[in-house]
mmCIF file of C-alpha atoms in Angstrom:
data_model
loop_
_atom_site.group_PDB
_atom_site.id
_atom_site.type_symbol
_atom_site.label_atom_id
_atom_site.label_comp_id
_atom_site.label_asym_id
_atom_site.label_seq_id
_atom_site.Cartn_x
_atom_site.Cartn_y
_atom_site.Cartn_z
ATOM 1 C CA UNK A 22 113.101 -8.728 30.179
ATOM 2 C CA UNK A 23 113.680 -10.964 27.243
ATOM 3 C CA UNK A 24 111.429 -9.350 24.980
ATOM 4 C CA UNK A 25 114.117 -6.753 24.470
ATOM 5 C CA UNK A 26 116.265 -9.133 22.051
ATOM 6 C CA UNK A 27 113.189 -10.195 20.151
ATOM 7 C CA UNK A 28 112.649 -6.165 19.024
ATOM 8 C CA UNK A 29 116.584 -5.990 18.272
ATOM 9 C CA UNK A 30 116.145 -9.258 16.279
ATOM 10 C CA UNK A 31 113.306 -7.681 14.409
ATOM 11 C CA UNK A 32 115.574 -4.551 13.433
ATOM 12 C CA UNK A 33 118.112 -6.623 12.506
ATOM 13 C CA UNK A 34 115.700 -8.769 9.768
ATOM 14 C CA UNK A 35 114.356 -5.490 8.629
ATOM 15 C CA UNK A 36 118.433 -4.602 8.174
ATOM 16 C CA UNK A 37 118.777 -7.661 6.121
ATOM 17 C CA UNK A 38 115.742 -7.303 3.882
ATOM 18 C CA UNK A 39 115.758 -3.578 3.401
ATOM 19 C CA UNK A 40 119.786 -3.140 3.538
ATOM 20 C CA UNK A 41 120.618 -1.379 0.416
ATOM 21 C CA UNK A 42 117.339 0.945 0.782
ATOM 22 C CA UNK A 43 118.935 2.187 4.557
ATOM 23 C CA UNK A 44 121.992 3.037 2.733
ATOM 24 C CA UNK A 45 120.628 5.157 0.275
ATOM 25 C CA UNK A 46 118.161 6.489 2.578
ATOM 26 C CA UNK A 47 121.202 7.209 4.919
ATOM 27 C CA UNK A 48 122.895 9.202 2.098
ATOM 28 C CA UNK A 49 120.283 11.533 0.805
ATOM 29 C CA UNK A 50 119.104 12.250 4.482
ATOM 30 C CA UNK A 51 122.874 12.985 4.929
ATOM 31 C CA UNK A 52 122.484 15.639 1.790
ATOM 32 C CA UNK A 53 119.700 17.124 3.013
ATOM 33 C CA UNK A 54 120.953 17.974 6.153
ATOM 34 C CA UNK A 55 124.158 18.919 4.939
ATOM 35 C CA UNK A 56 123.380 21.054 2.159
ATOM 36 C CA UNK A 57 124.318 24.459 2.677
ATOM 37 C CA UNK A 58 121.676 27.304 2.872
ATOM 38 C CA UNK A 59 122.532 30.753 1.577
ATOM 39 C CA UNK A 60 119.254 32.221 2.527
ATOM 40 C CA UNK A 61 117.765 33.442 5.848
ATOM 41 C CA UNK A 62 114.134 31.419 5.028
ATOM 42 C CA UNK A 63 112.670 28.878 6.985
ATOM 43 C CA UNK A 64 112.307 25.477 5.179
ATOM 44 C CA UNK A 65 109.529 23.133 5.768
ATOM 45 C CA UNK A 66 110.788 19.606 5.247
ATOM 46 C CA UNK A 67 107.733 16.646 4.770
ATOM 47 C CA UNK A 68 108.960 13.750 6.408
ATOM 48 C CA UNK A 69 106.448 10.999 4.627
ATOM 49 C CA UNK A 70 105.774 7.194 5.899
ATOM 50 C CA UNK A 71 108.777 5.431 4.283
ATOM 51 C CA UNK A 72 111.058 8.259 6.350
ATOM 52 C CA UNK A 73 109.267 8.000 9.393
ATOM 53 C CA UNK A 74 109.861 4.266 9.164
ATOM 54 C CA UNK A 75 113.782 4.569 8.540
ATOM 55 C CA UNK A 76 114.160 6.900 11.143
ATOM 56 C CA UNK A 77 112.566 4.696 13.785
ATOM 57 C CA UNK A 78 114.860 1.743 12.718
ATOM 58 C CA UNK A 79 117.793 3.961 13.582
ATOM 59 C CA UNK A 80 116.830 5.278 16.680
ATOM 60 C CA UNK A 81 116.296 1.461 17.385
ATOM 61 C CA UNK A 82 119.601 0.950 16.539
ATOM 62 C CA UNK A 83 120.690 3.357 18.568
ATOM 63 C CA UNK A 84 119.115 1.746 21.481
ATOM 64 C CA UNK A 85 120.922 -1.679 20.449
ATOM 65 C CA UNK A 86 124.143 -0.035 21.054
ATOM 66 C CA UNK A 87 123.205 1.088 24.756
ATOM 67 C CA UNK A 88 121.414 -2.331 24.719
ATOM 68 C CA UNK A 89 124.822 -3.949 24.089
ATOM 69 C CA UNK A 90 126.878 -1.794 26.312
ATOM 70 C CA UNK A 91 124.282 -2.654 29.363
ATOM 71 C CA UNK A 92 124.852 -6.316 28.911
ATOM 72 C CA UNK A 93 128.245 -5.574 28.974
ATOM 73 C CA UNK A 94 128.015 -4.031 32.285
ATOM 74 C CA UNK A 95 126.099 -6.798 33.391
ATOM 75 C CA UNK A 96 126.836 -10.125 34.808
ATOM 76 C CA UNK A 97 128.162 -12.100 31.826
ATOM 77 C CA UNK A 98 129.128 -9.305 29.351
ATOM 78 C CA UNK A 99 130.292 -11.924 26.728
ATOM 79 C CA UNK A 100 127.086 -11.686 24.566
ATOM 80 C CA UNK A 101 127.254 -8.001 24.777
ATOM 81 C CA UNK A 102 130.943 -7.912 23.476
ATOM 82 C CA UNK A 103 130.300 -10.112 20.790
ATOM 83 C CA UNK A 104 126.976 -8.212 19.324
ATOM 84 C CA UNK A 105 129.032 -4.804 19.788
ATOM 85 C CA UNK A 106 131.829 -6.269 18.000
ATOM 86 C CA UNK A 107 129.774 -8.372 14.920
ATOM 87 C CA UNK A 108 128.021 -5.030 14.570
ATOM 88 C CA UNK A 109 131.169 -3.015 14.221
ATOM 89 C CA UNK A 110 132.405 -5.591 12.252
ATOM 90 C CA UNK A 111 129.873 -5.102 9.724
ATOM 91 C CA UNK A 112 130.083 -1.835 8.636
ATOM 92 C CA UNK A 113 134.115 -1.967 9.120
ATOM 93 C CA UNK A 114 133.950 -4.594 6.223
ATOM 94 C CA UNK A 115 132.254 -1.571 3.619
ATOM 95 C CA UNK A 116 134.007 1.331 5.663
ATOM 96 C CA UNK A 117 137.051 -0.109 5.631
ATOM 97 C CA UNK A 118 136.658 -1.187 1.823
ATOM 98 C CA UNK A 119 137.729 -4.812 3.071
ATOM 99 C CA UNK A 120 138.257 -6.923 -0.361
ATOM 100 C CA UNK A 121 135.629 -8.853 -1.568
ATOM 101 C CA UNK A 122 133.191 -7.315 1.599
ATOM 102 C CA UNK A 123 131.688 -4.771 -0.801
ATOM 103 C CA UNK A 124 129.964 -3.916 -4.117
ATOM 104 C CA UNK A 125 129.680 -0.518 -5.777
ATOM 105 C CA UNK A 126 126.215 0.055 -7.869
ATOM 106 C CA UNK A 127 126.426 1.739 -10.617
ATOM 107 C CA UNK A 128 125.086 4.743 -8.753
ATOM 108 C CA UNK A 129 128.476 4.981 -6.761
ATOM 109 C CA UNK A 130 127.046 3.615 -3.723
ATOM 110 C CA UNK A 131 128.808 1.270 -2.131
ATOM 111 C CA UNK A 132 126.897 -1.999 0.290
ATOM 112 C CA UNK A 133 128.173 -4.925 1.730
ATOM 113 C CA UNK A 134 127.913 -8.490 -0.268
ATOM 114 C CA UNK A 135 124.869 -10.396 0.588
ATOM 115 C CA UNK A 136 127.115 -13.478 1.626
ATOM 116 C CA UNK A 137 129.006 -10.542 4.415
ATOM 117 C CA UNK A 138 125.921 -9.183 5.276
ATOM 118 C CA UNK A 139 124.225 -12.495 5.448
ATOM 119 C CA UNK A 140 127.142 -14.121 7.932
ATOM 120 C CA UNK A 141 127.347 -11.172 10.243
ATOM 121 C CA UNK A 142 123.651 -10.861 10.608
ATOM 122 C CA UNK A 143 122.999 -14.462 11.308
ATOM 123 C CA UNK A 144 125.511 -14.329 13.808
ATOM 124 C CA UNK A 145 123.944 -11.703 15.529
ATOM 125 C CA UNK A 146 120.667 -12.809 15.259
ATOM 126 C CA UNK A 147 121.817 -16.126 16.834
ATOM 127 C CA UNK A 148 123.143 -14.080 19.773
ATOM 128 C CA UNK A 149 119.719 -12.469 19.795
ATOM 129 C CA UNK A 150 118.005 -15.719 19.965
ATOM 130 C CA UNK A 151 119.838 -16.909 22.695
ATOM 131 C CA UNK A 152 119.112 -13.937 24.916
ATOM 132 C CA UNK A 153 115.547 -14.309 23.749
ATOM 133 C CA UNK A 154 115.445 -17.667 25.318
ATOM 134 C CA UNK A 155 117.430 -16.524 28.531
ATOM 135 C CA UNK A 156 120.274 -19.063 28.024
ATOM 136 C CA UNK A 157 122.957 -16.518 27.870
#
């Protein structure tokens, strides 16, 4: 059973590395989906490795958050509370358009700072690696 935090601390290093490539991954799947059709013909979409590969990530973390929300139901739900709430935290701090939490590239698109998304992430991870070891 504490394998589980060692593939959530995996998803969260591949976060890290590969953050400003989920964002604009995130955004033109977004388009895609949203984009407005104003004929009756079926579309084929290709969905190549790189996509596959994203879309795994976020059904992973998808299962963080009901990973999160069952150690809160558990015995100590401290470490849950805190991983839900660093996680929220992060994306609050580019939602939110907290000062000095964000960048814009001259694209428009708009990621966290390496130093925000370096804290929050180590902080998780840390809470990760704790559960990994069972001392939480």
């Amino acid at each position: 059973m504490h394998y589980i935090p060692l593939l959530f601390l995996c998803a969260k290093v591949f976060s890290f590395i590969y953050h400003r490539e989920l964002a604009l991954f995130l955004h033109n799947f977004r388009a895609i989906v949203e984009a407005r059709r104003s004929t009756k013909k079926v579309h084929v979409v290709f969905i190549d490795k790189t996509t596959m590969f994203f879309l795994i990530y976020f059904l992973i973390d998808i299962l963080f958050l009901f990973y999160c929300i069952w150690l809160i139901t558990g015995d100590s739900w401290e470490p849950g509370c805190m991983l839900l709430f660093l996680s929220a935290l992060e994306s609050y701090g580019v939602q939110g358009r907290i000062a000095g939490a964000y960048e814009v590239s001259p694209q428009g698109f708009i990621y966290a700072k390496i130093w925000f998304k370096y804290l929050m992430s180590a902080q998780i991870m840390f809470i990760l690696l704790q559960l990994f070891h069972g001392n939480m």
